[in-house]
Amino acid sequence: MSDPTAVDYDGMIPNNVGLNADPRLRRALERWHPGYLDWWRDRGPEGFQENLVYLRTAVGVDSEGWAKFGFVRMPEYRWGILLAPAVEDRKIGFGAHKGEPAWQEVPGEYRAMLRRLIVVQGDTEPASVEQQRHLGHTAPSLYDLRNLFQVNVEEARHLWAMVYLLQKYFGRDGREEAEELLSRCSGDRDSPRLLGAFNEATPDWLSFFMFTFFTDRDGKMQLHALSQSGFDPLSRTCRFMLTEEAHHMFVGQSGVGRIIERTCAAMRAAGIDDPTDIERVRALGVVDLPTMQKKANLHFSLTLDLFGSEISTNAANAFNAGLKGRYLEDQIGDDHLLVDDTYPVLRLKSGHIVAERVPALSALNMRLRDDYIADAESGIERWWNRIIARAGFDYRIRLPHVAFNRRIGEFAAIHADPDGNLLSAEEWQRRHDQFLPTTADNRFIESLMRPVTEPGGFASWIAPPRAGIDGQPGNFEYVKLAR
Ligand SMILES: [Fe+2]
Ligand SMILES: [Fe+2]
């Protein structure tokens, strides 16, 4: 008989990993759980913990179970541990072990490398929740407030997913790493998150939408690369996480799209033909397109740094070991070994940016970054620029050059404008206000951040969505606020 006083972990934690039949794992999770709840209360969304929120919960990985909608108080959200179904006879698809059976246990020789990959991915998940924790107070609608919280609980579930791997497969040091994931904090001076972009502030809703468009898309690329892993539990975990990641990017691309739509409509109504007539546009209470461009410049360049150095032996080692593949590795038609291949990398050579072919294994970060850029670019064209073009304005949001505003890799030491022209330090000083949001820009955006809390209402600067969540009507009360 089971202990009647014990928490029913199968009921409380939706899972398909046999939690109740694994006492060692259960004990580890039971020890970690209270600290997790403290983290959620202290560093998760500020306020709203007692409000009912219309959230999607994944209780299984089949089409029935992965999206259950209902009203929940966030601390009572059922964070689950869910792996995509096992692929029978799965083989390692790349690197030195290509063709061998996928690992169901940690390969001893790669233990440290694998743990590091999981810890770095795991660290980003709670970081974004911490970055977004103040936004609830300025939400432009209940619909958006709900979407913010949905993203937050899912990022927290992604933390669970990585903690599961650490606790299940890495013994004592895995448990220590799981604790550390709760003790580092975004932006903290002494104990920051591991990666730069996850220590930046997300002060307003435009930043939030840009973050979910650009930075969650880095998450998508990393999860894709890890979903190719020869370590099967990591692969299966990441495959399921990708279903949630898609929603985060939807929040970003539709969020920015709705701001653009509102701006274009307001300019039309006011008879403004020139989108760069910033003062007149701002006077309408909407965000001018040049400011949107600056925000995109900022978030894109910060996110590129997440891909690491263009030339990287770590990336080569992880690939060779069969731990981290390329984007859509299983759909690429080459030998998946890359020992004789080359790949073009942008480098700085005597003051010029040139493409240089380097051994493909050492250029895997660059390749993932290129795939990322193509993905982001197509999102911008299909969503944002289409809205601007349909409204009849001659303006395009463009991605800046990869050399622009970088802190990591080949271009960290130089300055470049968004077109990739190199600038002296003085020129950069003089001109960076044209490329990146200024204090005045941020202050203007901040001035728009006034909460709208009546059901069906939207702030002046953002258009309503085309459709509600889960088919709900326009005036649906996604978050029940005490009035
Ligand atoms: Fe995530
Ligand atoms: Fe995400």
Short mmCIF file of C-alpha atoms and ligand atoms in Angstrom, two decimals:
data_model
loop_
_atom_site.label_atom_id
_atom_site.label_comp_id
_atom_site.label_asym_id
_atom_site.label_seq_id
_atom_site.Cartn_x
_atom_site.Cartn_y
_atom_site.Cartn_z
CA MET A 1 0.00 0.00 0.00
CA SER A 2 1.21 3.48 -0.64
CA ASP A 3 1.62 6.00 2.14
CA PRO A 4 -1.73 7.80 2.49
CA THR A 5 -0.08 11.04 3.63
CA ALA A 6 2.18 11.27 0.58
CA VAL A 7 1.49 13.75 -2.18
CA ASP A 8 -0.11 11.96 -5.11
CA TYR A 9 2.58 12.89 -7.57
CA ASP A 10 0.93 11.21 -10.52
CA GLY A 11 -2.25 13.19 -9.89
CA MET A 12 -0.54 16.44 -9.05
CA ILE A 13 2.20 16.29 -11.63
CA PRO A 14 0.87 15.14 -14.98
CA ASN A 15 3.54 12.88 -16.35
CA ASN A 16 4.26 10.04 -18.68
CA VAL A 17 7.55 9.11 -17.07
CA GLY A 18 6.14 6.75 -14.43
CA LEU A 19 6.80 9.09 -11.54
CA ASN A 20 4.93 7.02 -8.98
CA ALA A 21 6.93 3.93 -9.82
CA ASP A 22 10.26 5.70 -9.37
CA PRO A 23 10.73 6.40 -5.64
CA ARG A 24 14.23 7.85 -6.01
CA LEU A 25 13.10 10.42 -8.55
CA ARG A 26 9.98 11.15 -6.57
CA ARG A 27 12.00 11.87 -3.46
CA ALA A 28 14.29 14.19 -5.38
CA LEU A 29 11.32 16.06 -6.85
CA GLU A 30 9.58 16.23 -3.48
CA ARG A 31 12.66 17.89 -2.05
CA TRP A 32 12.91 20.34 -4.92
CA HIS A 33 9.22 21.19 -5.18
CA PRO A 34 8.80 23.52 -2.13
CA GLY A 35 11.77 25.59 -3.26
CA TYR A 36 10.25 25.75 -6.71
CA LEU A 37 6.96 27.06 -5.32
CA ASP A 38 8.88 29.67 -3.30
CA TRP A 39 10.67 30.67 -6.49
CA TRP A 40 7.37 31.00 -8.34
CA ARG A 41 5.87 33.15 -5.60
CA ASP A 42 8.96 35.34 -5.11
CA ARG A 43 10.20 35.65 -8.65
CA GLY A 44 7.30 34.57 -10.84
CA PRO A 45 4.52 36.96 -11.87
CA GLU A 46 4.15 39.80 -9.41
CA GLY A 47 0.58 39.77 -8.10
CA PHE A 48 -2.32 37.86 -9.69
CA GLN A 49 -1.43 34.70 -7.77
CA GLU A 50 -4.93 34.38 -6.36
CA ASN A 51 -6.75 35.25 -9.58
CA LEU A 52 -8.29 32.64 -11.81
CA VAL A 53 -6.57 32.56 -15.20
CA TYR A 54 -7.83 30.74 -18.28
CA LEU A 55 -4.81 28.55 -18.93
CA ARG A 56 -3.85 25.63 -21.07
CA THR A 57 -2.41 22.69 -19.17
CA ALA A 58 -0.64 19.77 -20.78
CA VAL A 59 -1.72 16.55 -19.07
CA GLY A 60 -0.59 14.16 -21.79
CA VAL A 61 1.24 14.18 -25.08
CA ASP A 62 -1.56 12.94 -27.34
CA SER A 63 -3.90 15.34 -29.13
CA GLU A 64 -6.47 14.96 -26.32
CA GLY A 65 -4.14 15.66 -23.46
CA TRP A 66 -1.76 18.32 -24.50
CA ALA A 67 -4.09 21.30 -24.37
CA LYS A 68 -6.66 21.26 -21.57
CA PHE A 69 -8.15 24.73 -21.06
CA GLY A 70 -9.66 25.90 -17.82
CA PHE A 71 -9.52 28.47 -15.02
CA VAL A 72 -6.64 27.94 -12.60
CA ARG A 73 -4.85 29.88 -9.90
CA MET A 74 -1.27 29.99 -11.07
CA PRO A 75 0.39 28.49 -7.98
CA GLU A 76 -1.99 25.54 -8.43
CA TYR A 77 -1.02 25.04 -12.06
CA ARG A 78 -0.15 21.41 -12.73
CA TRP A 79 3.38 21.60 -14.08
CA GLY A 80 3.96 18.28 -15.71
CA ILE A 81 6.81 16.13 -16.94
CA LEU A 82 6.00 15.01 -20.42
CA LEU A 83 8.12 13.34 -23.06
CA ALA A 84 7.19 12.95 -26.69
CA PRO A 85 6.48 9.30 -27.53
CA ALA A 86 9.54 7.11 -27.96
CA VAL A 87 10.58 6.34 -31.51
CA GLU A 88 11.12 2.61 -31.80
CA ASP A 89 14.72 1.55 -32.45
CA ARG A 90 15.85 5.12 -32.62
CA LYS A 91 19.46 5.50 -33.73
CA ILE A 92 21.95 8.29 -33.13
CA GLY A 93 21.71 10.40 -36.25
CA PHE A 94 25.05 12.20 -36.45
CA GLY A 95 28.60 12.44 -35.19
CA ALA A 96 31.06 9.75 -34.20
CA HIS A 97 28.33 7.40 -32.92
CA LYS A 98 26.06 7.74 -35.92
CA GLY A 99 24.01 4.59 -36.47
CA GLU A 100 24.42 3.26 -32.92
CA PRO A 101 21.27 2.86 -30.81
CA ALA A 102 20.21 6.09 -29.08
CA TRP A 103 21.29 6.24 -25.44
CA GLN A 104 18.65 5.63 -22.80
CA GLU A 105 21.19 6.30 -20.06
CA VAL A 106 23.84 9.00 -19.86
CA PRO A 107 26.92 8.00 -21.87
CA GLY A 108 29.68 8.13 -19.26
CA GLU A 109 32.33 9.72 -21.45
CA TYR A 110 30.04 12.67 -22.25
CA ARG A 111 28.41 13.09 -18.87
CA ALA A 112 29.83 16.55 -18.09
CA MET A 113 29.13 17.91 -21.57
CA LEU A 114 25.57 16.64 -21.52
CA ARG A 115 24.89 18.00 -18.07
CA ARG A 116 26.18 21.39 -19.14
CA LEU A 117 23.89 21.47 -22.18
CA ILE A 118 20.89 20.67 -19.99
CA VAL A 119 21.85 23.21 -17.34
CA VAL A 120 22.31 26.01 -19.89
CA GLN A 121 18.95 25.27 -21.50
CA GLY A 122 17.32 24.91 -18.07
CA ASP A 123 18.72 28.23 -16.89
CA THR A 124 16.97 30.20 -19.64
CA GLU A 125 13.51 28.92 -18.70
CA PRO A 126 13.04 30.48 -15.25
CA ALA A 127 15.09 33.48 -16.39
CA SER A 128 12.44 34.68 -18.82
CA VAL A 129 9.74 34.33 -16.14
CA GLU A 130 11.84 36.53 -13.87
CA GLN A 131 12.38 39.05 -16.65
CA GLN A 132 8.64 39.30 -17.29
CA ARG A 133 7.41 39.35 -13.73
CA HIS A 134 6.30 42.98 -13.56
CA LEU A 135 4.39 43.07 -16.83
CA GLY A 136 1.05 41.91 -15.45
CA HIS A 137 0.36 45.33 -14.00
CA THR A 138 0.41 47.06 -17.38
CA ALA A 139 -1.26 44.50 -19.64
CA PRO A 140 -3.09 46.08 -22.59
CA SER A 141 -5.98 43.61 -22.21
CA LEU A 142 -7.09 40.53 -20.31
CA TYR A 143 -6.35 38.51 -23.44
CA ASP A 144 -2.73 39.64 -23.38
CA LEU A 145 -2.49 39.23 -19.63
CA ARG A 146 -3.58 35.63 -20.02
CA ASN A 147 -1.07 35.04 -22.82
CA LEU A 148 1.73 36.41 -20.64
CA PHE A 149 0.80 34.02 -17.85
CA GLN A 150 0.50 31.12 -20.28
CA VAL A 151 4.02 31.78 -21.50
CA ASN A 152 5.20 32.07 -17.88
CA VAL A 153 3.71 28.78 -16.68
CA GLU A 154 5.05 27.01 -19.76
CA GLU A 155 8.56 28.37 -19.31
CA ALA A 156 8.29 27.17 -15.73
CA ARG A 157 7.24 23.77 -17.05
CA HIS A 158 10.32 23.79 -19.26
CA LEU A 159 12.33 24.29 -16.09
CA TRP A 160 10.62 21.17 -14.71
CA ALA A 161 11.52 19.30 -17.88
CA MET A 162 15.23 20.05 -17.44
CA VAL A 163 15.11 19.42 -13.69
CA TYR A 164 13.58 16.03 -14.41
CA LEU A 165 16.55 15.12 -16.62
CA LEU A 166 19.04 16.35 -14.03
CA GLN A 167 17.41 14.51 -11.15
CA LYS A 168 16.65 11.34 -13.00
CA TYR A 169 19.95 10.86 -14.80
CA PHE A 170 22.68 12.76 -12.98
CA GLY A 171 22.42 11.69 -9.36
CA ARG A 172 23.75 14.02 -6.74
CA ASP A 173 25.34 16.66 -8.94
CA GLY A 174 22.15 16.73 -10.99
CA ARG A 175 20.19 17.49 -7.83
CA GLU A 176 22.64 20.25 -6.97
CA GLU A 177 22.31 21.75 -10.42
CA ALA A 178 18.51 21.64 -10.02
CA GLU A 179 18.83 23.70 -6.85
CA GLU A 180 21.15 26.14 -8.57
CA LEU A 181 18.55 26.71 -11.28
CA LEU A 182 16.35 28.19 -8.56
CA SER A 183 19.10 30.23 -6.92
CA ARG A 184 20.50 32.17 -9.87
CA CYS A 185 18.33 35.13 -10.81
CA SER A 186 17.94 37.23 -13.93
CA GLY A 187 19.84 40.49 -13.64
CA ASP A 188 21.29 39.64 -10.23
CA ARG A 189 24.74 41.17 -9.67
CA ASP A 190 26.16 38.28 -7.69
CA SER A 191 24.33 35.35 -9.19
CA PRO A 192 23.02 36.21 -12.64
CA ARG A 193 21.54 33.85 -15.20
CA LEU A 194 24.13 32.16 -17.40
CA LEU A 195 23.43 33.96 -20.70
CA GLY A 196 23.48 37.69 -21.36
CA ALA A 197 20.11 38.21 -23.04
CA PHE A 198 18.44 36.54 -20.06
CA ASN A 199 19.77 39.19 -17.72
CA GLU A 200 18.29 42.10 -19.67
CA ALA A 201 15.14 43.82 -18.45
CA THR A 202 11.78 43.30 -20.14
CA PRO A 203 10.30 46.60 -19.01
CA ASP A 204 7.28 46.99 -21.28
CA TRP A 205 4.91 45.05 -23.51
CA LEU A 206 6.63 45.95 -26.74
CA SER A 207 9.80 44.45 -25.25
CA PHE A 208 7.83 41.39 -24.19
CA PHE A 209 6.45 40.81 -27.68
CA MET A 210 9.87 41.40 -29.26
CA PHE A 211 11.41 39.03 -26.72
CA THR A 212 8.92 36.27 -27.48
CA PHE A 213 9.42 36.80 -31.21
CA PHE A 214 13.23 36.94 -31.21
CA THR A 215 14.48 35.28 -28.04
CA ASP A 216 11.93 32.50 -27.75
CA ARG A 217 12.82 31.74 -31.35
CA ASP A 218 16.39 31.13 -30.21
CA GLY A 219 14.76 28.73 -27.74
CA LYS A 220 13.05 27.04 -30.64
CA MET A 221 16.34 26.59 -32.51
CA GLN A 222 18.16 25.27 -29.45
CA LEU A 223 15.32 22.85 -28.68
CA HIS A 224 15.35 21.66 -32.28
CA ALA A 225 19.10 21.03 -32.10
CA LEU A 226 18.72 19.20 -28.77
CA SER A 227 15.71 17.23 -30.00
CA GLN A 228 18.15 15.56 -32.42
CA SER A 229 20.25 14.38 -29.49
CA GLY A 230 21.48 10.82 -29.24
CA PHE A 231 20.54 10.97 -25.56
CA ASP A 232 16.97 9.89 -26.07
CA PRO A 233 15.34 11.34 -22.93
CA LEU A 234 16.66 14.79 -23.88
CA SER A 235 15.42 14.37 -27.42
CA ARG A 236 11.95 13.36 -26.30
CA THR A 237 11.70 16.14 -23.73
CA CYS A 238 12.69 18.79 -26.25
CA ARG A 239 10.34 17.48 -28.89
CA PHE A 240 7.43 18.00 -26.55
CA MET A 241 8.66 21.43 -25.42
CA LEU A 242 8.62 22.55 -29.05
CA THR A 243 4.83 22.26 -29.16
CA GLU A 244 4.67 24.91 -26.44
CA GLU A 245 7.42 27.07 -27.90
CA ALA A 246 5.29 27.58 -31.01
CA HIS A 247 2.72 29.42 -28.91
CA HIS A 248 5.36 31.72 -27.43
CA MET A 249 6.42 32.80 -30.87
CA PHE A 250 2.80 33.25 -31.88
CA VAL A 251 2.40 35.63 -28.93
CA GLY A 252 5.39 37.63 -30.18
CA GLN A 253 4.63 37.78 -33.85
CA SER A 254 0.93 38.47 -33.38
CA GLY A 255 1.62 40.92 -30.55
CA VAL A 256 4.00 43.05 -32.60
CA GLY A 257 1.71 42.55 -35.61
CA ARG A 258 -1.25 43.94 -33.69
CA ILE A 259 0.76 46.98 -32.61
CA ILE A 260 1.77 47.61 -36.22
CA GLU A 261 -1.81 47.15 -37.36
CA ARG A 262 -3.06 49.70 -34.85
CA THR A 263 -0.33 52.19 -35.77
CA CYS A 264 -1.10 51.90 -39.47
CA ALA A 265 -4.83 52.31 -38.88
CA ALA A 266 -4.25 55.39 -36.72
CA MET A 267 -1.91 56.94 -39.30
CA ARG A 268 -4.47 56.32 -42.04
CA ALA A 269 -7.29 57.83 -40.02
CA ALA A 270 -5.19 60.92 -39.28
CA GLY A 271 -4.06 61.30 -42.88
CA ILE A 272 -0.39 60.71 -42.10
CA ASP A 273 1.48 59.35 -45.12
CA ASP A 274 4.98 59.44 -43.72
CA PRO A 275 5.58 56.75 -41.08
CA THR A 276 8.79 58.52 -40.04
CA ASP A 277 6.87 61.60 -38.92
CA ILE A 278 7.43 60.36 -35.38
CA GLU A 279 6.01 63.24 -33.37
CA ARG A 280 2.70 63.28 -35.24
CA VAL A 281 2.36 59.50 -35.01
CA ARG A 282 3.11 59.44 -31.30
CA ALA A 283 0.58 62.17 -30.70
CA LEU A 284 -2.04 59.61 -31.79
CA GLY A 285 -1.16 57.41 -28.84
CA VAL A 286 0.39 54.63 -30.96
CA VAL A 287 3.94 53.38 -31.43
CA ASP A 288 5.68 54.78 -34.52
CA LEU A 289 7.24 52.26 -36.89
CA PRO A 290 10.83 53.60 -36.57
CA THR A 291 10.67 52.88 -32.84
CA MET A 292 9.46 49.37 -33.62
CA GLN A 293 12.49 49.01 -35.89
CA LYS A 294 14.83 50.14 -33.11
CA LYS A 295 13.30 47.65 -30.71
CA ALA A 296 13.71 44.90 -33.29
CA ASN A 297 17.37 45.93 -33.74
CA LEU A 298 17.93 45.62 -30.02
CA HIS A 299 16.24 42.29 -29.43
CA PHE A 300 17.63 40.69 -32.57
CA SER A 301 21.21 41.64 -31.76
CA LEU A 302 20.93 40.56 -28.11
CA THR A 303 19.51 37.24 -29.25
CA LEU A 304 22.28 36.59 -31.79
CA ASP A 305 24.72 36.60 -28.89
CA LEU A 306 22.93 33.53 -27.51
CA PHE A 307 24.30 31.46 -30.36
CA GLY A 308 27.83 31.91 -29.06
CA SER A 309 31.00 32.37 -31.05
CA GLU A 310 30.88 31.71 -34.78
CA ILE A 311 33.82 29.34 -34.45
CA SER A 312 33.37 26.99 -31.54
CA THR A 313 35.07 23.80 -30.42
CA ASN A 314 32.36 23.23 -27.82
CA ALA A 315 29.75 23.06 -30.55
CA ALA A 316 31.97 20.75 -32.60
CA ASN A 317 32.48 18.46 -29.59
CA ALA A 318 28.77 18.32 -28.78
CA PHE A 319 28.00 17.40 -32.38
CA ASN A 320 30.74 14.80 -32.63
CA ALA A 321 29.55 13.27 -29.39
CA GLY A 322 26.04 12.97 -30.81
CA LEU A 323 24.55 15.22 -28.11
CA LYS A 324 23.44 18.29 -30.07
CA GLY A 325 22.63 18.22 -33.76
CA ARG A 326 21.86 20.81 -36.38
CA TYR A 327 18.46 22.34 -37.03
CA LEU A 328 16.39 19.60 -38.73
CA GLU A 329 19.46 17.34 -38.76
CA ASP A 330 17.36 14.32 -39.75
CA GLN A 331 16.19 16.13 -42.89
CA ILE A 332 19.63 17.18 -44.11
CA GLY A 333 20.99 15.13 -46.99
CA ASP A 334 24.68 14.83 -46.11
CA ASP A 335 26.85 12.33 -44.22
CA HIS A 336 26.02 13.83 -40.78
CA LEU A 337 29.68 13.54 -39.84
CA LEU A 338 30.92 16.80 -41.37
CA VAL A 339 34.57 15.86 -41.06
CA ASP A 340 35.41 16.89 -44.62
CA ASP A 341 32.87 19.69 -45.04
CA THR A 342 33.25 23.42 -44.86
CA TYR A 343 30.78 26.19 -44.05
CA PRO A 344 30.94 29.92 -44.82
CA VAL A 345 31.40 32.12 -41.78
CA LEU A 346 31.39 35.91 -41.67
CA ARG A 347 34.66 37.14 -40.25
CA LEU A 348 36.50 40.33 -39.69
CA LYS A 349 39.63 40.46 -41.83
CA SER A 350 41.79 43.58 -41.78
CA GLY A 351 38.88 45.88 -41.19
CA HIS A 352 36.43 44.22 -43.57
CA ILE A 353 33.64 41.73 -43.12
CA VAL A 354 34.29 38.76 -45.38
CA ALA A 355 32.81 35.29 -45.78
CA GLU A 356 35.39 32.60 -45.16
CA ARG A 357 34.94 28.86 -45.50
CA VAL A 358 35.95 27.05 -42.33
CA PRO A 359 35.62 23.41 -41.25
CA ALA A 360 31.88 22.77 -40.91
CA LEU A 361 32.24 21.15 -37.49
CA SER A 362 33.68 24.29 -35.99
CA ALA A 363 30.97 26.47 -37.59
CA LEU A 364 27.88 24.83 -36.10
CA ASN A 365 26.91 27.85 -34.01
CA MET A 366 27.06 29.98 -37.13
CA ARG A 367 24.94 27.51 -39.03
CA LEU A 368 22.26 27.41 -36.33
CA ARG A 369 22.33 31.19 -36.25
CA ASP A 370 21.86 31.34 -40.03
CA ASP A 371 18.87 29.02 -39.75
CA TYR A 372 17.53 31.23 -36.99
CA ILE A 373 17.90 34.37 -39.09
CA ALA A 374 16.07 32.79 -42.03
CA ASP A 375 13.24 31.74 -39.72
CA ALA A 376 12.97 35.19 -38.11
CA GLU A 377 13.13 36.92 -41.47
CA SER A 378 10.29 34.91 -42.92
CA GLY A 379 8.19 35.65 -39.83
CA ILE A 380 8.80 39.37 -40.26
CA GLU A 381 7.90 39.32 -43.94
CA ARG A 382 4.82 37.18 -43.55
CA TRP A 383 3.42 38.96 -40.53
CA TRP A 384 4.73 42.42 -39.88
CA ASN A 385 5.67 43.70 -43.32
CA ARG A 386 2.53 42.31 -44.88
CA ILE A 387 0.44 44.34 -42.46
CA ILE A 388 2.36 47.51 -43.32
CA ALA A 389 2.14 46.85 -47.06
CA ARG A 390 -1.59 46.12 -46.91
CA ALA A 391 -2.15 49.41 -45.12
CA GLY A 392 -0.39 51.06 -48.06
CA PHE A 393 2.71 52.42 -46.33
CA ASP A 394 6.14 52.43 -47.88
CA TYR A 395 8.04 51.07 -44.89
CA ARG A 396 9.61 47.76 -43.97
CA ILE A 397 10.88 46.29 -40.74
CA ARG A 398 14.29 44.80 -41.51
CA LEU A 399 16.73 42.68 -39.59
CA PRO A 400 19.99 44.51 -38.89
CA HIS A 401 23.32 43.09 -40.03
CA VAL A 402 24.82 40.39 -37.80
CA ALA A 403 27.77 42.66 -37.00
CA PHE A 404 25.44 45.23 -35.45
CA ASN A 405 25.53 45.73 -31.65
CA ARG A 406 27.23 42.48 -30.76
CA ARG A 407 28.93 41.49 -27.52
CA ILE A 408 29.95 37.96 -28.34
CA GLY A 409 31.92 36.49 -31.22
CA GLU A 410 33.60 37.88 -34.28
CA PHE A 411 32.05 41.36 -34.10
CA ALA A 412 32.13 42.01 -30.37
CA ALA A 413 35.12 44.30 -30.63
CA ILE A 414 33.87 46.53 -33.44
CA HIS A 415 30.94 48.83 -34.13
CA ALA A 416 28.72 48.56 -37.15
CA ASP A 417 25.52 50.21 -38.31
CA PRO A 418 22.43 48.11 -39.11
CA ASP A 419 23.62 47.81 -42.73
CA GLY A 420 26.93 46.31 -41.63
CA ASN A 421 29.09 49.35 -42.32
CA LEU A 422 31.88 49.55 -39.79
CA LEU A 423 31.82 52.62 -37.57
CA SER A 424 34.53 54.18 -35.46
CA ALA A 425 33.86 54.39 -31.72
CA GLU A 426 33.14 58.10 -32.14
CA GLU A 427 30.69 57.53 -34.96
CA TRP A 428 28.95 54.83 -32.95
CA GLN A 429 28.69 57.20 -29.98
CA ARG A 430 27.27 59.89 -32.20
CA ARG A 431 24.81 57.69 -34.10
CA HIS A 432 23.67 54.78 -31.94
CA ASP A 433 20.57 56.73 -30.93
CA GLN A 434 19.39 56.34 -34.51
CA PHE A 435 19.61 52.56 -34.30
CA LEU A 436 18.68 51.60 -30.75
CA PRO A 437 15.90 52.76 -28.43
CA THR A 438 16.85 55.90 -26.52
CA THR A 439 15.76 56.89 -23.04
CA ALA A 440 13.20 59.17 -24.67
CA ASP A 441 11.87 56.32 -26.83
CA ASN A 442 11.56 54.08 -23.80
CA ARG A 443 9.88 56.80 -21.83
CA PHE A 444 7.34 57.25 -24.59
CA ILE A 445 6.60 53.53 -24.67
CA GLU A 446 6.35 53.50 -20.90
CA SER A 447 3.83 56.34 -21.07
CA LEU A 448 1.54 54.07 -23.10
CA MET A 449 1.71 51.22 -20.61
CA ARG A 450 -1.60 51.66 -18.81
CA PRO A 451 -3.48 48.54 -17.88
CA VAL A 452 -6.81 47.78 -19.54
CA THR A 453 -8.77 45.33 -17.42
CA GLU A 454 -12.36 45.34 -18.66
CA PRO A 455 -13.23 42.23 -20.67
CA GLY A 456 -13.00 42.93 -24.40
CA GLY A 457 -11.13 46.22 -23.90
CA PHE A 458 -7.75 46.96 -25.51
CA ALA A 459 -5.18 49.70 -24.99
CA SER A 460 -5.05 52.47 -27.60
CA TRP A 461 -1.78 51.22 -29.09
CA ILE A 462 -2.70 47.64 -29.93
CA ALA A 463 -5.36 46.06 -32.14
CA PRO A 464 -7.54 43.22 -30.83
CA PRO A 465 -6.57 39.73 -31.99
CA ARG A 466 -8.32 38.06 -34.91
CA ALA A 467 -9.59 35.23 -32.74
CA GLY A 468 -9.88 34.42 -29.06
CA ILE A 469 -7.95 31.74 -27.23
CA ASP A 470 -9.62 28.34 -27.48
CA GLY A 471 -12.38 29.88 -29.60
CA GLN A 472 -13.54 32.23 -26.86
CA PRO A 473 -15.53 35.37 -27.80
CA GLY A 474 -14.00 38.85 -27.85
CA ASN A 475 -15.32 39.93 -24.47
CA PHE A 476 -14.22 36.76 -22.67
CA GLU A 477 -12.88 37.33 -19.16
CA TYR A 478 -9.54 35.52 -19.50
CA VAL A 479 -8.37 36.60 -16.08
CA LYS A 480 -10.88 37.05 -13.29
CA LEU A 481 -9.76 40.13 -11.42
CA ALA A 482 -11.45 41.06 -8.16
CA ARG A 483 -13.42 44.21 -8.86
FE FE B 1 11.11 27.54 -22.87
FE FE B 2 9.54 29.96 -24.81
#
